[in-house]
């Protein structure tokens, strides 16, 4: 069987060039199923996990379909966390770079005025967290009248974080004539209800988690003197630029030291170890899961059994004890 190629989708040469530069040789399973349907402007419900290439699955058709000459936003992508909104913005930017697609990221704890200024310029795609998107809609700084594409990414996470009502508020302010794509790793009842209420006969696409592109774990080891470890750690983080990274140390003292050193170098980081109050540990874990910071420094005892889907990197700062 011949492998599907991105060229099969009759995409604009500017989009194909960007895909080529990203080194995407052929569509992933989810892309193969989503792209042709999305290009026909149909609603889609995707059950798929992070790591399947789902962002490009909706970003490619959106970049292809938006009209460059239109100044007001044509696509709105909702994401549960700031980190994810930034990530999606970058992905859309990378795919749309030769078409000169303008993407704005709208999220809280960041200057409203700066986002407002950006929105006054040509904006094809807005990516944001629900709270800040609502603020911009209320203030009239995000104009919704031309939005033709709505993407609700990681819908089950949105549900877990209590965002469903806000999403409904946003949807009610959008044009009815639009394409809606919803992506979720699981399909709890409340998400199904949301889909039935706001989507038009969506194509249902389910991707088994076996097809994850991040299924493969690459492992590397480095021989280094104790005194050189911290610098090596920093070098590795610069090269790898992880979205979400756990750094394991063998002792509480080491966790404290590494955390304070990374803090000094302005890394978005926090720590957990057994010497901390349980409430503090829970809070740190919850913030890490929400993507509020990227580096969690932990003793393996404190972090045992943590279940976080989106960790991209694990670094054993010390040789783990058996
Ligand atoms: P996502 O599921 O959107 O988080 O994507 C997971 C990773 O797969 C990201 O690093 C993407 O850059 C990468 N990716 C997406 N599509 C492809 C593709 N067709 N070929 C290779 N890598 C891809």
Coordinates of N, CA and C in Angstrom, one line a residue, residues 26-262:
X26 N 4.9 12.1 6.3 CA 3.6 11.7 5.9 C 2.6 11.9 7.1
X27 N 1.4 12.0 6.8 CA 0.4 12.3 7.8 C 0.3 11.2 8.9
X28 N 0.2 11.6 10.1 CA -0.1 10.6 11.2 C -1.5 10.1 11.0
X29 N -1.8 9.0 11.7 CA -3.1 8.4 11.6 C -4.3 9.4 11.8
X30 N -4.2 10.2 12.8 CA -5.2 11.2 13.1 C -5.3 12.3 12.0
X31 N -4.1 12.7 11.5 CA -4.1 13.6 10.4 C -4.8 13.1 9.1
X32 N -4.5 11.8 8.9 CA -5.0 11.2 7.7 C -6.5 11.2 7.7
X33 N -7.1 11.0 8.9 CA -8.5 11.0 9.0 C -9.2 12.4 9.2
X34 N -8.5 13.3 9.8 CA -9.1 14.6 10.1 C -8.9 15.6 8.9
X35 N -7.8 15.6 8.3 CA -7.5 16.7 7.3 C -8.5 16.7 6.1
X36 N -8.7 15.5 5.5 CA -9.7 15.6 4.3 C -11.1 16.0 4.7
X37 N -11.5 15.6 5.9 CA -12.9 16.0 6.4 C -12.9 17.5 6.7
X38 N -11.9 17.9 7.4 CA -11.9 19.3 7.8 C -11.8 20.2 6.6
X39 N -11.1 19.8 5.6 CA -10.9 20.6 4.3 C -12.3 20.8 3.6
X40 N -13.2 19.9 4.0 CA -14.6 20.0 3.4 C -15.5 20.7 4.3
X41 N -14.9 21.4 5.3 CA -15.7 22.2 6.2 C -16.8 21.5 7.0
X42 N -16.4 20.3 7.4 CA -17.4 19.5 8.2 C -17.0 19.5 9.7
X43 N -18.0 19.4 10.6 CA -17.7 19.3 12.0 C -17.1 17.9 12.3
X44 N -16.2 17.9 13.2 CA -15.4 16.7 13.5 C -15.3 16.5 15.1
X45 N -15.5 15.3 15.5 CA -15.3 14.9 16.9 C -14.1 13.9 16.9
X46 N -13.0 14.3 17.5 CA -11.8 13.5 17.5 C -11.5 12.9 18.9
X47 N -11.4 11.6 19.0 CA -11.0 11.0 20.3 C -9.5 10.6 20.0
X48 N -8.6 11.4 20.6 CA -7.2 11.1 20.3 C -6.4 11.7 21.4
X49 N -5.2 11.2 21.6 CA -4.3 11.7 22.7 C -3.2 12.7 22.2
X50 N -2.7 13.4 23.1 CA -1.5 14.2 22.8 C -0.4 13.3 22.4
X51 N 0.3 13.8 21.3 CA 1.4 12.9 20.8 C 1.0 12.2 19.5
X52 N -0.3 12.4 19.2 CA -0.8 11.7 17.9 C -0.6 12.6 16.7
X53 N -0.2 13.8 16.9 CA -0.2 14.8 15.8 C -1.5 15.5 15.7
X54 N -2.3 15.6 16.7 CA -3.6 16.1 16.6 C -3.6 17.6 16.3
X55 N -2.6 18.3 16.8 CA -2.6 19.8 16.6 C -2.5 20.1 15.2
X56 N -1.5 19.5 14.5 CA -1.4 19.7 13.1 C -2.6 19.2 12.3
X57 N -3.3 18.2 12.8 CA -4.5 17.7 12.2 C -5.6 18.8 12.0
X58 N -5.7 19.7 13.0 CA -6.6 20.8 12.8 C -5.9 22.1 12.3
X59 N -4.6 22.2 12.6 CA -3.9 23.5 12.2 C -3.7 23.5 10.7
X60 N -3.4 22.4 10.1 CA -3.2 22.4 8.6 C -4.4 22.8 7.9
X61 N -5.6 22.2 8.1 CA -6.8 22.7 7.3 C -7.1 24.1 7.7
X62 N -6.9 24.5 8.9 CA -7.3 25.9 9.2 C -6.3 26.9 8.5
X63 N -5.0 26.6 8.5 CA -4.1 27.5 7.8 C -4.4 27.5 6.3
X64 N -4.8 26.4 5.8 CA -5.2 26.3 4.4 C -6.4 27.1 4.1
X65 N -7.4 27.0 4.9 CA -8.7 27.6 4.6 C -8.9 29.0 4.9
X66 N -8.1 29.6 5.8 CA -8.4 31.0 6.2 C -8.0 31.9 5.0
X67 N -8.8 33.0 4.9 CA -8.6 33.9 3.8 C -7.6 35.0 4.3
X68 N -6.5 35.0 3.6 CA -5.4 35.9 4.1 C -5.8 37.4 4.1
X69 N -6.7 37.8 3.2 CA -7.1 39.2 3.1 C -8.0 39.7 4.2
X70 N -8.6 38.8 4.9 CA -9.6 39.2 5.9 C -8.8 39.6 7.2
X71 N -9.1 40.7 7.8 CA -8.4 41.2 8.9 C -8.9 40.6 10.3
X72 N -10.2 40.3 10.3 CA -10.8 39.9 11.6 C -10.6 38.4 11.8
X73 N -10.5 37.9 13.0 CA -10.2 36.5 13.3 C -11.2 35.6 12.6
X74 N -10.7 34.5 12.0 CA -11.5 33.5 11.3 C -11.5 32.2 12.0
X75 N -10.6 32.0 12.9 CA -10.5 30.7 13.7 C -10.2 31.0 15.1
X76 N -10.9 30.3 16.0 CA -10.7 30.4 17.4 C -10.4 29.0 17.9
X77 N -9.3 28.9 18.6 CA -8.9 27.6 19.2 C -8.8 27.7 20.7
X78 N -9.6 26.9 21.4 CA -9.6 27.0 22.8 C -8.8 25.9 23.4
X79 N -7.9 26.2 24.4 CA -7.1 25.2 25.0 C -7.2 25.4 26.5
X80 N -7.0 24.3 27.3 CA -7.2 24.4 28.7 C -6.1 25.2 29.5
X81 N -4.9 25.2 29.0 CA -3.8 25.9 29.8 C -3.0 26.9 28.9
X82 N -2.4 27.8 29.6 CA -1.5 28.7 29.0 C -0.5 28.1 28.1
X83 N 0.2 27.1 28.8 CA 1.3 26.4 28.1 C 0.8 25.7 26.8
X84 N -0.4 25.1 26.8 CA -0.9 24.5 25.6 C -1.3 25.6 24.6
X85 N -1.9 26.7 25.1 CA -2.2 27.8 24.1 C -1.0 28.3 23.4
X86 N 0.1 28.4 24.1 CA 1.3 28.9 23.5 C 1.9 27.9 22.5
X87 N 1.8 26.6 22.9 CA 2.3 25.5 22.1 C 1.5 25.5 20.7
X88 N 0.1 25.6 20.9 CA -0.7 25.5 19.7 C -0.5 26.7 18.8
X89 N -0.3 27.9 19.5 CA 0.0 29.1 18.7 C 1.3 28.9 17.8
X90 N 2.3 28.3 18.5 CA 3.6 28.1 17.8 C 3.4 27.1 16.6
X91 N 2.6 26.0 16.9 CA 2.3 25.0 15.8 C 1.6 25.7 14.6
X92 N 0.6 26.5 14.9 CA -0.2 27.1 13.8 C 0.8 28.1 13.1
X93 N 1.6 28.8 13.9 CA 2.5 29.8 13.3 C 3.4 29.0 12.3
X94 N 4.0 27.9 12.8 CA 4.9 27.2 12.0 C 4.3 26.6 10.7
X95 N 3.1 26.2 10.8 CA 2.4 25.6 9.6 C 2.0 26.8 8.6
X96 N 1.6 27.9 9.2 CA 1.2 29.0 8.4 C 2.2 30.0 8.0
X97 N 3.5 29.8 8.4 CA 4.5 30.8 8.3 C 4.7 31.4 6.8
X98 N 4.6 30.5 5.8 CA 4.8 31.0 4.5 C 3.6 31.6 3.9
X99 N 2.4 31.3 4.4 CA 1.2 32.0 4.0 C 1.0 33.3 4.8
X100 N 2.0 33.5 5.7 CA 2.0 34.7 6.6 C 0.7 34.8 7.5
X101 N 0.4 33.6 8.1 CA -0.8 33.5 8.9 C -0.5 34.2 10.3
X102 N -1.4 35.1 10.7 CA -1.1 35.8 12.0 C -1.9 35.1 13.1
X103 N -1.2 34.7 14.1 CA -1.8 34.0 15.3 C -1.6 34.8 16.5
X104 N -2.7 34.9 17.3 CA -2.5 35.6 18.6 C -2.9 34.6 19.7
X105 N -2.1 34.6 20.8 CA -2.4 33.7 21.9 C -3.0 34.6 23.0
X106 N -4.1 34.2 23.6 CA -4.8 34.9 24.6 C -5.0 34.1 25.9
X107 N -4.2 34.5 26.9 CA -4.3 33.7 28.1 C -4.1 34.7 29.3
X108 N -4.5 34.2 30.5 CA -4.5 35.0 31.7 C -3.1 35.2 32.3
X109 N -3.0 36.0 33.3 CA -1.8 36.3 34.0 C -0.7 36.8 33.0
X110 N -1.2 37.5 32.0 CA -0.3 38.1 31.0 C -1.0 39.4 30.5
X111 N -0.3 40.4 30.1 CA -0.9 41.7 29.8 C -2.1 41.6 28.8
X112 N -3.2 42.1 29.3 CA -4.4 42.2 28.5 C -4.2 43.2 27.4
X113 N -3.5 44.3 27.8 CA -3.3 45.4 26.8 C -2.5 45.0 25.6
X114 N -1.4 44.2 25.9 CA -0.5 43.7 24.9 C -1.3 42.8 23.9
X115 N -2.2 42.0 24.5 CA -3.0 41.1 23.6 C -4.0 41.9 22.8
X116 N -4.6 42.9 23.5 CA -5.5 43.8 22.8 C -4.8 44.5 21.6
X117 N -3.6 44.9 21.8 CA -2.9 45.6 20.7 C -2.6 44.6 19.5
X118 N -2.3 43.4 19.9 CA -2.1 42.4 18.9 C -3.3 42.1 18.1
X119 N -4.5 42.1 18.8 CA -5.7 41.8 18.1 C -6.2 42.9 17.2
X120 N -5.7 44.1 17.5 CA -6.0 45.2 16.6 C -5.4 45.1 15.2
X121 N -4.3 44.4 15.2 CA -3.6 44.1 13.9 C -4.4 43.0 13.2
X122 N -4.0 42.7 12.0 CA -4.6 41.5 11.3 C -4.4 40.3 12.2
X123 N -5.4 39.5 12.4 CA -5.3 38.3 13.1 C -6.2 37.2 12.4
X124 N -5.6 36.2 11.9 CA -6.3 35.1 11.3 C -6.8 34.1 12.3
X125 N -6.0 33.8 13.2 CA -6.3 32.7 14.2 C -6.0 33.2 15.6
X126 N -7.0 33.0 16.5 CA -6.8 33.3 17.9 C -6.8 32.0 18.7
X127 N -5.8 31.8 19.5 CA -5.7 30.6 20.4 C -5.7 31.1 21.8
X128 N -6.6 30.5 22.6 CA -6.7 31.1 24.0 C -7.3 30.1 25.0
X129 N -7.1 30.5 26.3 CA -7.7 29.8 27.4 C -9.1 30.5 27.6
X130 N -10.1 29.7 28.0 CA -11.5 30.2 28.0 C -11.7 31.5 28.8
X131 N -11.1 31.7 30.0 CA -11.3 32.9 30.8 C -10.9 34.1 30.0
X132 N -9.7 34.1 29.5 CA -9.2 35.3 28.8 C -9.9 35.6 27.5
X133 N -10.3 34.5 26.8 CA -11.1 34.7 25.6 C -12.4 35.4 25.9
X134 N -13.1 35.0 27.0 CA -14.3 35.6 27.3 C -14.1 37.1 27.7
X135 N -13.0 37.4 28.4 CA -12.7 38.8 28.7 C -12.5 39.6 27.4
X136 N -11.8 39.0 26.5 CA -11.6 39.8 25.2 C -12.9 40.0 24.4
X137 N -13.8 38.9 24.5 CA -15.1 39.1 23.8 C -15.9 40.1 24.4
X138 N -15.9 40.1 25.8 CA -16.7 41.1 26.5 C -16.2 42.5 26.3
X139 N -14.9 42.7 26.2 CA -14.3 44.0 26.0 C -14.4 44.5 24.6
X140 N -14.8 43.5 23.7 CA -14.9 43.9 22.3 C -13.6 43.9 21.6
X141 N -12.6 43.3 22.3 CA -11.3 43.3 21.7 C -11.0 42.1 20.8
X142 N -11.8 41.0 21.0 CA -11.8 39.9 20.1 C -13.1 39.9 19.3
X143 N -13.0 40.2 18.1 CA -14.2 40.3 17.3 C -14.6 38.9 16.7
X144 N -15.8 38.5 17.0 CA -16.1 37.1 16.7 C -17.0 36.9 15.4
X145 N -17.4 38.1 14.8 CA -18.4 38.0 13.7 C -17.9 37.2 12.5
X146 N -16.6 37.1 12.3 CA -16.1 36.4 11.2 C -15.5 35.0 11.5
X147 N -15.7 34.5 12.7 CA -15.1 33.2 13.1 C -15.9 32.1 12.4
X148 N -15.1 31.4 11.6 CA -15.8 30.3 10.8 C -15.3 28.9 11.4
X149 N -14.2 28.9 12.2 CA -13.7 27.7 12.7 C -13.5 27.8 14.2
X150 N -14.1 26.8 14.9 CA -13.9 26.8 16.3 C -13.3 25.4 16.6
X151 N -12.2 25.4 17.4 CA -11.5 24.2 17.8 C -11.6 24.2 19.3
X152 N -12.1 23.1 19.9 CA -12.0 22.9 21.3 C -11.0 21.8 21.6
X153 N -9.8 22.1 22.0 CA -8.8 21.2 22.2 C -8.7 20.6 23.6
X154 N -8.4 19.4 23.8 CA -8.3 18.8 25.1 C -9.6 19.0 25.9
X155 N -10.7 18.7 25.3 CA -12.0 19.0 25.9 C -12.2 18.4 27.3
X156 N -11.7 17.1 27.4 CA -11.8 16.5 28.7 C -11.1 17.2 29.8
X157 N -9.9 17.8 29.5 CA -9.2 18.6 30.4 C -9.9 19.9 30.8
X158 N -10.6 20.4 29.8 CA -11.4 21.6 30.0 C -12.5 21.3 31.1
X159 N -13.1 20.1 30.9 CA -14.1 19.6 31.8 C -13.6 19.5 33.2
X160 N -12.4 18.8 33.3 CA -11.8 18.6 34.6 C -11.5 19.9 35.3
X161 N -11.2 20.9 34.5 CA -10.8 22.2 35.1 C -12.0 23.1 35.3
X162 N -13.2 22.6 35.0 CA -14.4 23.4 35.2 C -14.7 24.5 34.2
X163 N -14.2 24.3 33.0 CA -14.4 25.3 32.0 C -15.6 25.1 31.1
X164 N -16.4 24.1 31.3 CA -17.4 23.8 30.3 C -18.4 25.0 30.2
X165 N -18.8 25.5 31.3 CA -19.8 26.7 31.2 C -19.2 27.8 30.4
X166 N -17.9 28.1 30.7 CA -17.3 29.2 29.9 C -17.2 28.9 28.4
X167 N -17.0 27.6 28.1 CA -17.0 27.3 26.7 C -18.3 27.5 26.0
X168 N -19.4 27.1 26.8 CA -20.7 27.4 26.3 C -21.0 28.9 26.1
X169 N -20.5 29.7 27.0 CA -20.7 31.1 26.9 C -20.0 31.6 25.6
X170 N -18.8 31.1 25.4 CA -18.0 31.5 24.2 C -18.8 31.1 22.9
X171 N -19.2 29.8 22.9 CA -19.9 29.3 21.7 C -21.1 30.1 21.4
X172 N -21.9 30.5 22.4 CA -23.1 31.2 22.2 C -22.8 32.6 21.5
X173 N -21.6 33.1 21.7 CA -21.3 34.4 21.1 C -20.7 34.3 19.7
X174 N -20.6 33.1 19.1 CA -20.0 32.9 17.8 C -21.1 32.7 16.7
X175 N -20.7 33.0 15.5 CA -21.6 32.8 14.4 C -22.1 31.3 14.3
X176 N -23.4 31.1 14.0 CA -23.9 29.7 13.9 C -23.3 29.0 12.7
X177 N -23.1 29.8 11.7 CA -22.5 29.2 10.5 C -21.0 29.0 10.7
X178 N -20.6 27.9 11.2 CA -19.2 27.7 11.4 C -18.9 26.2 11.5
X179 N -17.6 25.9 11.4 CA -17.2 24.5 11.6 C -16.7 24.4 13.0
X180 N -17.1 23.3 13.6 CA -16.6 23.0 15.0 C -15.8 21.7 15.1
X181 N -14.6 21.8 15.6 CA -13.9 20.6 15.8 C -13.6 20.4 17.3
X182 N -13.9 19.3 17.8 CA -13.6 19.0 19.3 C -12.7 17.8 19.4
X183 N -11.7 18.0 20.2 CA -10.7 16.9 20.4 C -10.6 16.6 21.9
X184 N -10.6 15.3 22.2 CA -10.6 14.9 23.6 C -9.9 13.5 23.7
X185 N -9.2 13.3 24.7 CA -8.6 11.9 24.9 C -9.7 10.9 25.4
X186 N -10.7 11.4 26.1 CA -11.8 10.6 26.5 C -13.1 11.3 26.2
X187 N -14.2 10.6 26.2 CA -15.4 11.2 25.9 C -16.4 11.1 27.0
X188 N -16.2 11.8 28.1 CA -17.2 11.7 29.2 C -18.6 12.3 28.8
X189 N -19.6 11.9 29.5 CA -21.0 12.3 29.2 C -21.1 13.8 28.9
X190 N -20.5 14.6 29.8 CA -20.7 16.1 29.6 C -20.1 16.6 28.3
X191 N -19.1 15.9 27.8 CA -18.5 16.3 26.5 C -19.5 15.9 25.4
X192 N -20.1 14.7 25.5 CA -21.0 14.3 24.5 C -22.2 15.2 24.4
X193 N -22.7 15.7 25.6 CA -23.8 16.6 25.7 C -23.4 17.9 24.9
X194 N -22.2 18.4 25.2 CA -21.8 19.6 24.6 C -21.8 19.5 23.1
X195 N -21.3 18.3 22.6 CA -21.2 18.1 21.2 C -22.6 18.0 20.5
X196 N -23.5 17.3 21.2 CA -24.8 17.2 20.7 C -25.5 18.6 20.6
X197 N -25.2 19.4 21.5 CA -25.8 20.7 21.6 C -25.3 21.7 20.5
X198 N -24.0 21.6 20.3 CA -23.4 22.7 19.5 C -22.7 22.2 18.2
X199 N -22.8 20.9 17.8 CA -22.1 20.5 16.6 C -23.2 19.9 15.6
X200 N -22.8 20.1 14.3 CA -23.8 19.6 13.3 C -23.3 18.2 12.8
X201 N -24.0 17.2 13.2 CA -23.7 15.9 12.6 C -22.2 15.6 12.4
X202 N -21.4 15.7 13.5 CA -20.0 15.6 13.4 C -19.5 14.2 12.9
X203 N -18.5 14.2 12.1 CA -17.8 13.0 11.8 C -17.0 12.5 13.0
X204 N -17.2 11.3 13.4 CA -16.5 10.8 14.6 C -15.3 10.0 14.3
X205 N -14.2 10.5 14.8 CA -12.9 9.9 14.5 C -12.3 9.4 15.8
X206 N -11.9 8.1 15.8 CA -11.3 7.6 17.0 C -9.9 7.0 16.7
X207 N -8.9 7.5 17.4 CA -7.6 7.0 17.2 C -7.1 6.2 18.4
X208 N -6.7 5.0 18.2 CA -6.2 4.2 19.3 C -4.9 4.8 19.8
X209 N -4.6 4.7 21.1 CA -3.4 5.3 21.6 C -2.1 4.6 21.1
X210 N -2.3 3.5 20.5 CA -1.1 2.7 20.0 C -0.3 3.6 19.0
X211 N -1.0 4.5 18.3 CA -0.4 5.2 17.2 C 0.3 6.5 17.6
X212 N 0.5 6.6 18.9 CA 1.2 7.8 19.4 C 2.6 8.0 18.8
X213 N 2.8 9.2 18.3 CA 4.2 9.4 17.8 C 5.2 9.5 18.9
X214 N 4.7 9.8 20.1 CA 5.7 9.9 21.2 C 5.8 8.6 22.0
X215 N 5.2 7.5 21.4 CA 5.3 6.2 22.0 C 6.7 5.8 22.3
X216 N 7.6 6.1 21.4 CA 9.0 5.7 21.5 C 9.7 6.5 22.5
X217 N 10.3 5.9 23.5 CA 11.1 6.7 24.5 C 12.5 6.6 24.1
X218 N 13.1 7.8 24.0 CA 14.6 7.8 23.7 C 15.3 8.0 25.0
X219 N 16.3 7.2 25.2 CA 17.1 7.3 26.5 C 18.5 7.7 26.2
X220 N 19.0 8.6 27.0 CA 20.4 9.0 26.9 C 21.0 9.1 28.3
X221 N 22.3 8.8 28.3 CA 23.0 9.0 29.6 C 24.3 9.8 29.4
X222 N 24.7 10.5 30.4 CA 25.9 11.3 30.3 C 26.8 11.0 31.5
X223 N 28.1 10.8 31.2 CA 29.1 10.7 32.3 C 29.6 12.0 32.7
X224 N 29.4 12.4 34.0 CA 29.8 13.8 34.4 C 30.2 13.8 35.9
X225 N 31.2 14.6 36.2 CA 31.6 14.8 37.6 C 30.5 15.6 38.3
X226 N 30.3 15.4 39.6 CA 29.3 16.1 40.4 C 29.3 17.6 40.1
X227 N 30.5 18.2 40.0 CA 30.6 19.7 39.9 C 30.1 20.1 38.5
X228 N 30.1 19.2 37.6 CA 29.7 19.7 36.2 C 28.2 19.4 35.9
X229 N 27.5 18.8 36.9 CA 26.2 18.4 36.6 C 25.2 19.5 36.3
X230 N 25.3 20.5 37.1 CA 24.3 21.6 36.9 C 24.4 22.3 35.5
X231 N 25.6 22.5 35.1 CA 25.8 23.1 33.8 C 25.4 22.2 32.7
X232 N 25.6 20.9 32.9 CA 25.2 19.9 31.9 C 23.6 19.9 31.8
X233 N 23.0 19.9 33.0 CA 21.6 20.0 33.0 C 21.0 21.2 32.2
X234 N 21.6 22.3 32.4 CA 21.2 23.5 31.7 C 21.4 23.3 30.2
X235 N 22.5 22.8 29.8 CA 22.8 22.6 28.4 C 21.7 21.7 27.8
X236 N 21.4 20.6 28.5 CA 20.4 19.7 28.0 C 19.1 20.3 27.8
X237 N 18.7 21.1 28.8 CA 17.4 21.8 28.7 C 17.4 22.8 27.5
X238 N 18.5 23.4 27.3 CA 18.5 24.3 26.1 C 18.3 23.5 24.8
X239 N 19.0 22.4 24.7 CA 18.9 21.6 23.5 C 17.5 21.0 23.3
X240 N 17.1 20.4 24.4 CA 15.8 19.7 24.3 C 14.6 20.6 24.4
X241 N 14.7 21.7 25.1 CA 13.6 22.6 25.3 C 12.3 21.9 25.6
X242 N 12.3 21.2 26.7 CA 11.1 20.3 27.0 C 9.9 21.2 27.4
X243 N 8.7 20.6 27.0 CA 7.4 21.3 27.4 C 7.2 21.1 28.9
X244 N 7.5 19.9 29.3 CA 7.1 19.5 30.7 C 8.1 18.4 31.1
X245 N 8.9 18.7 32.1 CA 10.0 17.9 32.5 C 10.1 17.6 34.0
X246 N 10.3 16.4 34.3 CA 10.5 16.1 35.7 C 12.0 15.8 35.9
X247 N 12.6 16.4 36.9 CA 14.0 16.2 37.2 C 14.1 15.5 38.6
X248 N 14.6 14.2 38.6 CA 14.6 13.5 39.8 C 16.0 13.6 40.5
X249 N 16.0 13.9 41.8 CA 17.2 13.9 42.6 C 17.0 12.8 43.7
X250 N 18.2 12.4 44.3 CA 18.1 11.4 45.3 C 17.8 11.9 46.7
X251 N 18.0 13.2 47.0 CA 17.8 13.7 48.3 C 17.0 15.0 48.3
X252 N 16.4 15.3 49.4 CA 15.6 16.6 49.5 C 16.5 17.8 49.3
X253 N 17.7 17.7 49.9 CA 18.7 18.8 49.8 C 19.0 19.1 48.4
X254 N 19.2 18.0 47.6 CA 19.6 18.2 46.2 C 18.4 18.8 45.4
X255 N 17.2 18.4 45.8 CA 16.0 19.0 45.1 C 16.0 20.5 45.4
X256 N 16.2 20.8 46.7 CA 16.2 22.3 47.0 C 17.3 23.0 46.2
X257 N 18.5 22.4 46.2 CA 19.6 23.1 45.5 C 19.3 23.3 44.0
X258 N 19.0 22.2 43.4 CA 18.7 22.3 41.9 C 17.6 23.3 41.6
X259 N 16.5 23.2 42.4 CA 15.4 24.1 42.2 C 15.8 25.6 42.4
X260 N 16.6 25.8 43.4 CA 17.0 27.3 43.6 C 17.9 27.7 42.5
X261 N 18.8 26.8 42.1 CA 19.7 27.2 41.0 C 19.0 27.5 39.7
X262 N 18.0 26.6 39.4 CA 17.2 26.9 38.1 C 16.4 28.1 38.3

